[in-house]
PDB file of C-alpha atoms in Angstrom:
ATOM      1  CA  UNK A   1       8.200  15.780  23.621  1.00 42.00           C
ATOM      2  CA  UNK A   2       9.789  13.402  26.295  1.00 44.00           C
ATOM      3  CA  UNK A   3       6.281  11.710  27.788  1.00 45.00           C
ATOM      4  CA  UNK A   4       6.861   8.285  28.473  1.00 49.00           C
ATOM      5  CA  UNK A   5      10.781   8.582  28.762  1.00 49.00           C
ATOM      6  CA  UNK A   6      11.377   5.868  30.437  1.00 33.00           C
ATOM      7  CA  UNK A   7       8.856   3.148  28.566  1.00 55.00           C
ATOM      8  CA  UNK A   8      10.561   4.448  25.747  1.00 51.00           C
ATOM      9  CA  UNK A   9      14.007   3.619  26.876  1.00 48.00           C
ATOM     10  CA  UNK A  10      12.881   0.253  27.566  1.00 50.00           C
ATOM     11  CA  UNK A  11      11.678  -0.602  23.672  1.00 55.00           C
ATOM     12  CA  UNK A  12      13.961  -0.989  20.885  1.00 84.00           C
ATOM     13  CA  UNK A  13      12.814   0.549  17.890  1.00 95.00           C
ATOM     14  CA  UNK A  14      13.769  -0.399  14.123  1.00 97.00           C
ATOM     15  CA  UNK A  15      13.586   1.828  10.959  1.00 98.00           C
ATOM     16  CA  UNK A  16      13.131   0.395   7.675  1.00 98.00           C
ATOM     17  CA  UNK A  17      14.303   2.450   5.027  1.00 98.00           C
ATOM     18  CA  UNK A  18      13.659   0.567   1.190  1.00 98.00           C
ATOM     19  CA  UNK A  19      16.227   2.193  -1.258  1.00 97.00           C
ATOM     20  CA  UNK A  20      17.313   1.789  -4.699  1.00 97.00           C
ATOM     21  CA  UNK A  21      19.853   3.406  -6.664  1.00 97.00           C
ATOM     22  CA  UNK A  22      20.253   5.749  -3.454  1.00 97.00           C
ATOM     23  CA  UNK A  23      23.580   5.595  -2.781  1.00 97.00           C
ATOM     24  CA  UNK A  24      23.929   9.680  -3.172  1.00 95.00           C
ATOM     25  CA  UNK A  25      21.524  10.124  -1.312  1.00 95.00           C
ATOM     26  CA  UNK A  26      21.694   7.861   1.818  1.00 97.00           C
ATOM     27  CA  UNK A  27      25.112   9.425   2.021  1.00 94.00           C
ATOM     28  CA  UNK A  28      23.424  12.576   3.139  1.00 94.00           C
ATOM     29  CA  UNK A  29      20.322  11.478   4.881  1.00 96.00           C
ATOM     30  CA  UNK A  30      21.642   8.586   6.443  1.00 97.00           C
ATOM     31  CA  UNK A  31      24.182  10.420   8.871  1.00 96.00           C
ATOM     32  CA  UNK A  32      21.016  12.950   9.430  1.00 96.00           C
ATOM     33  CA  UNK A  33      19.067   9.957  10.700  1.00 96.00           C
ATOM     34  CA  UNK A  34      21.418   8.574  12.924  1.00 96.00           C
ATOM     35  CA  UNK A  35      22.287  12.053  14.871  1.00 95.00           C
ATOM     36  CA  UNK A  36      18.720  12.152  15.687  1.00 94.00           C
ATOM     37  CA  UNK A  37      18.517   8.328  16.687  1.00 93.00           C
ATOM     38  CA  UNK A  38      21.495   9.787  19.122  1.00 91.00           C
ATOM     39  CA  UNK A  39      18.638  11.650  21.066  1.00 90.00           C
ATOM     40  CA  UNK A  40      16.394   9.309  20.843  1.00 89.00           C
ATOM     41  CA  UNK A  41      15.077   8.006  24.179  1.00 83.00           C
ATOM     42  CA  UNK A  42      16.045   4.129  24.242  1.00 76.00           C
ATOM     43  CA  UNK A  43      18.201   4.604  20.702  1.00 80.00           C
ATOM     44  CA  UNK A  44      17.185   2.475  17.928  1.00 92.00           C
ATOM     45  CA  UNK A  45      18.606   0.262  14.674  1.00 95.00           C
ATOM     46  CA  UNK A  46      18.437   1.391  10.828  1.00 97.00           C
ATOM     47  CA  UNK A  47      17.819  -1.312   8.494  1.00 98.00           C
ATOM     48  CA  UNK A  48      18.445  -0.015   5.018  1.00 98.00           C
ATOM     49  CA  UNK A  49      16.717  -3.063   2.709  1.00 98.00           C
ATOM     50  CA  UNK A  50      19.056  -2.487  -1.193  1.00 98.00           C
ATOM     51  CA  UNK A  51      16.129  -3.452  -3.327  1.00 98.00           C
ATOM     52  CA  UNK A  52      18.325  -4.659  -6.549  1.00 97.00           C
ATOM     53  CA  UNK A  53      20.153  -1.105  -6.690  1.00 97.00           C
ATOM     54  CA  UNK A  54      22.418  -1.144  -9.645  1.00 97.00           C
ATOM     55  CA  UNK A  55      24.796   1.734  -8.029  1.00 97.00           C
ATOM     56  CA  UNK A  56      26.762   1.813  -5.110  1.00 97.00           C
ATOM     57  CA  UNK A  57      23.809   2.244  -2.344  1.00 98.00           C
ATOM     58  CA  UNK A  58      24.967  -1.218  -1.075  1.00 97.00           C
ATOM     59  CA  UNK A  59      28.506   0.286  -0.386  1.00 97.00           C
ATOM     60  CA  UNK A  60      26.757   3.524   0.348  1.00 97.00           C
ATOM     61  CA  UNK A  61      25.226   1.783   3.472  1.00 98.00           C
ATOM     62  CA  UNK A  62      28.685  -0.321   4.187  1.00 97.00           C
ATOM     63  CA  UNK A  63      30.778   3.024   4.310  1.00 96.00           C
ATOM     64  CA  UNK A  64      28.792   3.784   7.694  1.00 97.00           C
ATOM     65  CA  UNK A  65      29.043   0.969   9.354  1.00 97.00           C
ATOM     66  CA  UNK A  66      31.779   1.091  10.993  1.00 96.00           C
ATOM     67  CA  UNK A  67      30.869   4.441  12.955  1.00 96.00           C
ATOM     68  CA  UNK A  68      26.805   3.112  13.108  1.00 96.00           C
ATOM     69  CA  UNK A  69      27.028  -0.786  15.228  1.00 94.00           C
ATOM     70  CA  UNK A  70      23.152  -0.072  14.943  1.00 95.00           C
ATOM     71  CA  UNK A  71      23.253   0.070  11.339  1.00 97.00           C
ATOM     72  CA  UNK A  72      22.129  -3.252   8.839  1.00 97.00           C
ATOM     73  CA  UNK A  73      21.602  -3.970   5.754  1.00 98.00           C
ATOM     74  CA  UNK A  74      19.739  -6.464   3.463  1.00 98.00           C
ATOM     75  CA  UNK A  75      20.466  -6.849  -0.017  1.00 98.00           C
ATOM     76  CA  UNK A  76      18.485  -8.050  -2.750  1.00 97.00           C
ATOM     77  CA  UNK A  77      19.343 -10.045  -5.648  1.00 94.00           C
ATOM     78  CA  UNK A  78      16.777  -8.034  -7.937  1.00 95.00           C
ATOM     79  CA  UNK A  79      14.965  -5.347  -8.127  1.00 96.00           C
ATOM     80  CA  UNK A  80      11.212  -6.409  -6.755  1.00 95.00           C
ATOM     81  CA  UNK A  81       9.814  -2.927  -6.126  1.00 95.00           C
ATOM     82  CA  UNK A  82       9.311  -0.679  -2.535  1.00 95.00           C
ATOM     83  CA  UNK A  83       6.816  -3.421  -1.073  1.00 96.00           C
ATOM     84  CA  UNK A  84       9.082  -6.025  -1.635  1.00 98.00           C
ATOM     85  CA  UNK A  85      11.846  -4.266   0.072  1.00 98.00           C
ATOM     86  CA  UNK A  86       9.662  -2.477   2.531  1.00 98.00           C
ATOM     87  CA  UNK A  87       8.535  -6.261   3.385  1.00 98.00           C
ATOM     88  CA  UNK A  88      11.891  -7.706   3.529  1.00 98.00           C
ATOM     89  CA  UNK A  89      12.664  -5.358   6.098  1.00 98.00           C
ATOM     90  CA  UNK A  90       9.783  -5.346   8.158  1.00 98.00           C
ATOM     91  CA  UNK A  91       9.935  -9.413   8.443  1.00 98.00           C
ATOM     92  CA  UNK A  92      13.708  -9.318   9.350  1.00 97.00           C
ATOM     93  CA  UNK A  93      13.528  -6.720  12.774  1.00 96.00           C
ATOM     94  CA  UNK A  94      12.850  -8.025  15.836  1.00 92.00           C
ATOM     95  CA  UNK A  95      12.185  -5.220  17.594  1.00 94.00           C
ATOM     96  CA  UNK A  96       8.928  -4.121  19.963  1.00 94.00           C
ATOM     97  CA  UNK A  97       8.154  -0.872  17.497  1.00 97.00           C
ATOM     98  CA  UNK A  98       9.257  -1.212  13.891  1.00 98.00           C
ATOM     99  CA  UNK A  99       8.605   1.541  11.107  1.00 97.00           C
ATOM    100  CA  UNK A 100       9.853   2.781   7.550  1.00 97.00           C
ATOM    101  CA  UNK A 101      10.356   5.744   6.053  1.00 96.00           C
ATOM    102  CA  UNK A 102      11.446   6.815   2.579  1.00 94.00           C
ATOM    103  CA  UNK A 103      15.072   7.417   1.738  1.00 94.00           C
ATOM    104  CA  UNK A 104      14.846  10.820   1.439  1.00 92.00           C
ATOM    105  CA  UNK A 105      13.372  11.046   5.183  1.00 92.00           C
ATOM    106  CA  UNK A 106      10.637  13.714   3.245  1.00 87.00           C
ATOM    107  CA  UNK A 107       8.685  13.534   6.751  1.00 89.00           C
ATOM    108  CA  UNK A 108       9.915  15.599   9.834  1.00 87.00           C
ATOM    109  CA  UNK A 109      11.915  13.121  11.962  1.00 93.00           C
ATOM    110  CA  UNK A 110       9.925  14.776  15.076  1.00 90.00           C
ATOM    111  CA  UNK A 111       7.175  12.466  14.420  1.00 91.00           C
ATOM    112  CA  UNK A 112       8.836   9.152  14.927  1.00 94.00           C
ATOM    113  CA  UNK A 113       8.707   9.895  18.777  1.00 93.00           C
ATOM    114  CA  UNK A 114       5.249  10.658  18.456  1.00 93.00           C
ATOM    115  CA  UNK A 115       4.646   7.231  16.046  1.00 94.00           C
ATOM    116  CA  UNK A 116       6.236   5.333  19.488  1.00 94.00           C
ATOM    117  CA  UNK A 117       3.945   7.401  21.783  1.00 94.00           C
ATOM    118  CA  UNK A 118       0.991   6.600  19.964  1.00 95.00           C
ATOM    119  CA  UNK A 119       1.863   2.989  20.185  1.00 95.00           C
ATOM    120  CA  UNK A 120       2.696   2.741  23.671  1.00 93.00           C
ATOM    121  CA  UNK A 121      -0.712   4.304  24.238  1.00 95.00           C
ATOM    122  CA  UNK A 122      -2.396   1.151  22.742  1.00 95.00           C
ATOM    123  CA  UNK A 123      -2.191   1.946  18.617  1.00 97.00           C
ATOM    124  CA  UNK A 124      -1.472  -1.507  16.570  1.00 97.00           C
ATOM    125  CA  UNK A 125      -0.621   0.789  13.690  1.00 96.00           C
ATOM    126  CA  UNK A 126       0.657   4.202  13.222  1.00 94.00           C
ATOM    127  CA  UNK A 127       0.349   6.174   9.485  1.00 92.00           C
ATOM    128  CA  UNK A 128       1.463   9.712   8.658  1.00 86.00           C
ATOM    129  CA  UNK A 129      -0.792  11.358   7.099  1.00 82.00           C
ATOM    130  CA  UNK A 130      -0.779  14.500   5.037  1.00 71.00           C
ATOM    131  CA  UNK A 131      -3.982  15.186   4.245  1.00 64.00           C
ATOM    132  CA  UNK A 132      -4.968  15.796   7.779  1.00 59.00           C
ATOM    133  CA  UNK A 133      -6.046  18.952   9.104  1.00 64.00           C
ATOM    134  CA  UNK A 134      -3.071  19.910  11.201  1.00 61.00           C
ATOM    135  CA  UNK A 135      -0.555  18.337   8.520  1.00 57.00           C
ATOM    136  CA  UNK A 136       1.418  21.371   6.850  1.00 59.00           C
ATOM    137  CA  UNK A 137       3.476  21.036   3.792  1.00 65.00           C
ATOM    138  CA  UNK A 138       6.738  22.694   3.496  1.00 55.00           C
ATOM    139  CA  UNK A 139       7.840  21.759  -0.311  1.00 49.00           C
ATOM    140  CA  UNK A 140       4.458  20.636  -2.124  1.00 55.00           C
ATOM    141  CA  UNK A 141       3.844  18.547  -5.099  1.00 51.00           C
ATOM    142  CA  UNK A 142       4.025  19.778  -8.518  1.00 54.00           C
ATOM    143  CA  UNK A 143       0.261  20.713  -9.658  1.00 56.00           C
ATOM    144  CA  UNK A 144      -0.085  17.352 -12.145  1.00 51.00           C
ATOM    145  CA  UNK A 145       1.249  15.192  -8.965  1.00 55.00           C
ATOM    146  CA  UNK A 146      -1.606  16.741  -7.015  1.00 57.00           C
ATOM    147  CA  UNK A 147      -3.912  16.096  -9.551  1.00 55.00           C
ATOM    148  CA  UNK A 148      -2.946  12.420  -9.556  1.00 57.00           C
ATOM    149  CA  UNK A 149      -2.739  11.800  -6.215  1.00 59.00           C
ATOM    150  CA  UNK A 150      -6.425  13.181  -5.812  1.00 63.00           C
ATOM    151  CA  UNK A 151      -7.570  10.475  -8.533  1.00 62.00           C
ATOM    152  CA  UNK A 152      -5.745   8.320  -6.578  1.00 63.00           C
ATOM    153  CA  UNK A 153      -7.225   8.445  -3.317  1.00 63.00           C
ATOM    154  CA  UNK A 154     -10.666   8.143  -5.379  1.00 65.00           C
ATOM    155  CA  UNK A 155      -9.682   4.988  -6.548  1.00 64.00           C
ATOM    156  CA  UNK A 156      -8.248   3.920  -3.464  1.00 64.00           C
ATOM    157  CA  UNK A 157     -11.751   4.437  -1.421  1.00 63.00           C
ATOM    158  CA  UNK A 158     -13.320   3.050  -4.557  1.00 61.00           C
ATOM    159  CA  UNK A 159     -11.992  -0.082  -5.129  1.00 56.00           C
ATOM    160  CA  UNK A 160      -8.834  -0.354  -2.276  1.00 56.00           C
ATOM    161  CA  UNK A 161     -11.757   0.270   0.311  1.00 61.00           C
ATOM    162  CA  UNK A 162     -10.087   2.589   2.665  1.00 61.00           C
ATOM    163  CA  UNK A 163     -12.784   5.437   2.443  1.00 58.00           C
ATOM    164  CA  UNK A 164     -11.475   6.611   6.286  1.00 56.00           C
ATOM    165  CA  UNK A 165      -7.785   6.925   5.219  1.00 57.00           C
ATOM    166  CA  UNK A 166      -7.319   9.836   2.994  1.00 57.00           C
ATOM    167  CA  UNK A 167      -3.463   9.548   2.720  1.00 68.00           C
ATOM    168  CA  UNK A 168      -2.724   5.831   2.558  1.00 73.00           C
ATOM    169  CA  UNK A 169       0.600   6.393   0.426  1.00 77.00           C
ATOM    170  CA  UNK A 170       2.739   8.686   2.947  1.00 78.00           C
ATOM    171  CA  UNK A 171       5.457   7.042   3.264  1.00 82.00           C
ATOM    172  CA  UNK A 172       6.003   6.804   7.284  1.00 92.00           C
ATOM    173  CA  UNK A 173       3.976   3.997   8.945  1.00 95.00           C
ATOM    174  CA  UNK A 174       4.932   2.761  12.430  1.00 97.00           C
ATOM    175  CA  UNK A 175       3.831  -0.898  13.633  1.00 97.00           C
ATOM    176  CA  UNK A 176       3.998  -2.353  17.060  1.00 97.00           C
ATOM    177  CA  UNK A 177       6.386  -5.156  16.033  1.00 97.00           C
ATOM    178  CA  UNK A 178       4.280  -8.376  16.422  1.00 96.00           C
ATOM    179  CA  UNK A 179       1.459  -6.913  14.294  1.00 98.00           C
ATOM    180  CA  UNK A 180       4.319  -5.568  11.536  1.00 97.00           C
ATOM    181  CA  UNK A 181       4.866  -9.456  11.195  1.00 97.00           C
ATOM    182  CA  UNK A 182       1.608 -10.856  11.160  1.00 97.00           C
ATOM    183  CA  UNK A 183       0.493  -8.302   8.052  1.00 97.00           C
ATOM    184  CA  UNK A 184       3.487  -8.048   6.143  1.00 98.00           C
ATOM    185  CA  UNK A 185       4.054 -11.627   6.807  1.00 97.00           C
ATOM    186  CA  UNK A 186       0.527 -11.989   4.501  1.00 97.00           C
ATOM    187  CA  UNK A 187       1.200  -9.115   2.078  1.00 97.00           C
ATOM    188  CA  UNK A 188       2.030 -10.428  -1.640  1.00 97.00           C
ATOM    189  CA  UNK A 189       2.193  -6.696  -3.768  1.00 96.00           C
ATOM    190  CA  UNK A 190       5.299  -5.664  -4.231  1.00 96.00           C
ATOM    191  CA  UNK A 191       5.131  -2.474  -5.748  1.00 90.00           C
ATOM    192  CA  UNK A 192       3.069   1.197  -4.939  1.00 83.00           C
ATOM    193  CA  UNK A 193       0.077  -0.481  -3.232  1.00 88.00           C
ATOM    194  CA  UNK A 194       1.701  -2.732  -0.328  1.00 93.00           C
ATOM    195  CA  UNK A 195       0.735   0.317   1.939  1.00 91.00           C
ATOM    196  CA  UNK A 196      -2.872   0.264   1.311  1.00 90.00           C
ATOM    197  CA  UNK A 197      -2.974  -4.009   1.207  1.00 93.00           C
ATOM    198  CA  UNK A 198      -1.449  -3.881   4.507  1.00 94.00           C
ATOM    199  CA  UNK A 199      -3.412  -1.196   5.709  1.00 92.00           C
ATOM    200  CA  UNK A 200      -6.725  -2.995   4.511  1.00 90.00           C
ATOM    201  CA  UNK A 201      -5.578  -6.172   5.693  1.00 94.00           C
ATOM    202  CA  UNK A 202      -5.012  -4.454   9.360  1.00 94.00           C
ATOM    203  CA  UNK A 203      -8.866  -3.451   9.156  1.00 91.00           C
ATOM    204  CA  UNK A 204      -9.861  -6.703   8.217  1.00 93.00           C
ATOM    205  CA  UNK A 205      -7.603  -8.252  11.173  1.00 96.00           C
ATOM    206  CA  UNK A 206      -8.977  -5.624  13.673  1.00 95.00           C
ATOM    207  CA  UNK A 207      -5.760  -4.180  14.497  1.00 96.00           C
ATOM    208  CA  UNK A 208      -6.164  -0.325  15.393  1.00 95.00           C
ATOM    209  CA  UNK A 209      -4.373   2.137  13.285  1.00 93.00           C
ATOM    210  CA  UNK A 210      -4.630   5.818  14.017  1.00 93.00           C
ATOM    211  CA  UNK A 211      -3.147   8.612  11.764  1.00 91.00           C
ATOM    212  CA  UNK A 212      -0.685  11.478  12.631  1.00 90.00           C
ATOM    213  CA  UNK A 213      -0.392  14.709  11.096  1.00 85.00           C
ATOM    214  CA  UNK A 214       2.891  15.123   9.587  1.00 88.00           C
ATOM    215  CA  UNK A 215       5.561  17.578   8.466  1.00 83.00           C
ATOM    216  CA  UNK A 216       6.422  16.910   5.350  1.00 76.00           C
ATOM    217  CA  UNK A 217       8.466  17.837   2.412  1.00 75.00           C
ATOM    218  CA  UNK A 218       8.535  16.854  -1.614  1.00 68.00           C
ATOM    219  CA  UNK A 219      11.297  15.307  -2.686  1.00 68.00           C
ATOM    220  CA  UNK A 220      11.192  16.528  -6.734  1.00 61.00           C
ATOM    221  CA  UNK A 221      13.565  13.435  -7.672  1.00 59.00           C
ATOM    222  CA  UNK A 222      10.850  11.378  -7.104  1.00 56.00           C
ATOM    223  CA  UNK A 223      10.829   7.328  -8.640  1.00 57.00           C
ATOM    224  CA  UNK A 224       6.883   6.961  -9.518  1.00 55.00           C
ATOM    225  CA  UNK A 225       6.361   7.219 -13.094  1.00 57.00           C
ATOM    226  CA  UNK A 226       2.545   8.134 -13.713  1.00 56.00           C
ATOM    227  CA  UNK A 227       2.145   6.481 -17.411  1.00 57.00           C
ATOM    228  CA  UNK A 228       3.668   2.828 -16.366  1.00 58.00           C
ATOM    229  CA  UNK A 229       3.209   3.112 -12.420  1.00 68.00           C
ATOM    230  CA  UNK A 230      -0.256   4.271 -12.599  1.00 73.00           C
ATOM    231  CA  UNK A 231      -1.449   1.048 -14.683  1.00 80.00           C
ATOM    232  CA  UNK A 232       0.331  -0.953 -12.288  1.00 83.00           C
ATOM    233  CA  UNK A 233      -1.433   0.379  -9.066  1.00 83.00           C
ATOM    234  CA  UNK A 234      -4.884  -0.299 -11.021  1.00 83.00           C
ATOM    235  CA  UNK A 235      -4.039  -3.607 -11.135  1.00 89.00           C
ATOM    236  CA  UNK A 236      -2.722  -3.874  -7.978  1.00 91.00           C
ATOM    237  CA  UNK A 237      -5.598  -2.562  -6.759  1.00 88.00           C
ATOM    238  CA  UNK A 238      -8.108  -5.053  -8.530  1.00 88.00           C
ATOM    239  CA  UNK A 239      -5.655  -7.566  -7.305  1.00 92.00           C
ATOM    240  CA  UNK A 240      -5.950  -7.178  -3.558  1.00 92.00           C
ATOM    241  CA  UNK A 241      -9.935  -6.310  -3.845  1.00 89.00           C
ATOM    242  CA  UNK A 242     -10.298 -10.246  -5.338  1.00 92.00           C
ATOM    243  CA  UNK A 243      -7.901 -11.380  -3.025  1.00 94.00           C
ATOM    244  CA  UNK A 244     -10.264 -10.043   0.003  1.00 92.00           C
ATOM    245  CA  UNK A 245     -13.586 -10.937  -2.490  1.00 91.00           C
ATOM    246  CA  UNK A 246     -12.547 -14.752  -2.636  1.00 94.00           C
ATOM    247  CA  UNK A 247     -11.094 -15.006   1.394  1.00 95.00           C
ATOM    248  CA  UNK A 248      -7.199 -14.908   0.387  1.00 94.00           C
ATOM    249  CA  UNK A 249      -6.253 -13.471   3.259  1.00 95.00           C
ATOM    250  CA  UNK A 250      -8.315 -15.235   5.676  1.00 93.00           C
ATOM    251  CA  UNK A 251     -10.924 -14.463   7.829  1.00 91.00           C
ATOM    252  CA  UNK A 252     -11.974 -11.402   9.559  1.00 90.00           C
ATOM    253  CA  UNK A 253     -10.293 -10.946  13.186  1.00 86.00           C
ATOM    254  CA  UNK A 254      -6.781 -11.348  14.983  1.00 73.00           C
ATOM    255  CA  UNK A 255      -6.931 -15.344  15.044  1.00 57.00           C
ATOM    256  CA  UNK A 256      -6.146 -14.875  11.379  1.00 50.00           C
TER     257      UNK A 256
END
């Protein structure tokens, strides 16, 4: 797909990618990531944000940059959990178009061109999705996970009040660069549920987000523990429902 070739080469784009105790890993998706930025109309920067890693992601990520100029890195002194780093990131590019994606790059890379189309086009905000129609899933889930991540979205449309967003937790979002500021600039969770506060919080500000099929594959080595993680997103959840109840994050429209 090469529409809008050359308004593409004009935009800089930034991917976020939040890792901890990655290091084996970003060895072998990292150069991956970087040969496709290498066809990439316009190029673009990786920011890898080291949320408290207790390995050797950190030098993981400094190994490459001597052959990647368009590589960075942020370090943090602790873990704080994916929305922290996620945040971190997304507050430190400057670019037009500014995105993350997991470590494991688990959705097709094909769709970040499409992410930047879609924005060009007029989107504020631009979220994978894998529960859509035309979504197709080469690796899936263990039966349990899919079980979990149905009660999930339940609770999500129950009390995270996204009933139109059926996938709020794929981790591939896309943001036109001043609105990745202005909502991650008022996010506060740090863990699971920053996607669906900042998703929420771009509904409340009026921002448009549309959602793209994806490609996608499970990654089995995956970090969410359902006994301790899933106690946390309930009160996560509750958390940014009182925080909209009581006006915490301002009121409705862009002027906020």
């Amino acid at each position: 797909m090469r529409r809008h070739a050359i308004e593409m080469a004009s935009m800089l784009l930034t991917i976020v990618v939040p890792a901890f105790n990655e290091a084996e890993r970003l060895g072998r998706t990292l150069p991956t990531l970087f040969a496709w930025l290498a066809t990439f109309p316009g190029g673009g920067r990786v920011l890898v944000v080291d949320d408290g890693s207790t390995d050797a992601t950190g030098d993981a990520v400094r190994a490459l940059m001597p052959d990647h100029p368009n590589l960075d890195l942020i370090t943090l002194s602790r873990q704080g959990g994916k929305g922290a780093a996620v945040r971190a990131g997304m507050l430190a590019a400057s670019t037009d178009i500014v995105g993350f994606m997991d470590a494991d790059l688990s959705t097709d890379l094909q769709h970040v061109e499409e992410a930047v189309i879609a924005i060009q086009d007029g989107a504020d905000v631009l979220i994978g999705s894998r529960a859509l129609r035309r979504s197709q899933t080469v690796v899936r889930q263990p039966a349990y996970r899919r079980a979990g991540a149905r009660i999930f979205r339940e609770l999500a449309r129950q009390v995270g009040g996204l009933p139109d967003t059926p996938d709020s937790q794929c981790g591939f979002k896309f943001f036109r660069g001043s609105v990745a500021r202005n909502l991650f600039g008022s996010s506060v969770i740090d863990r699971w549920m920053f996607d669906l506060e900042v998703l929420r919080l771009a509904r409340h500000r009026n921002f448009t987000v549309q959602q793209l099929p994806v490609e996608w594959t499970n990654d089995p080595d995956s970090r969410l523990r359902l006994t301790v993680d899933t106690l946390r997103m309930v009160r996560d959840l509750a958390r940014i429902r009182w925080r909209f109840l009581t006006g915490r994050y301002g009121p409705p429209g862009r002027s906020a």
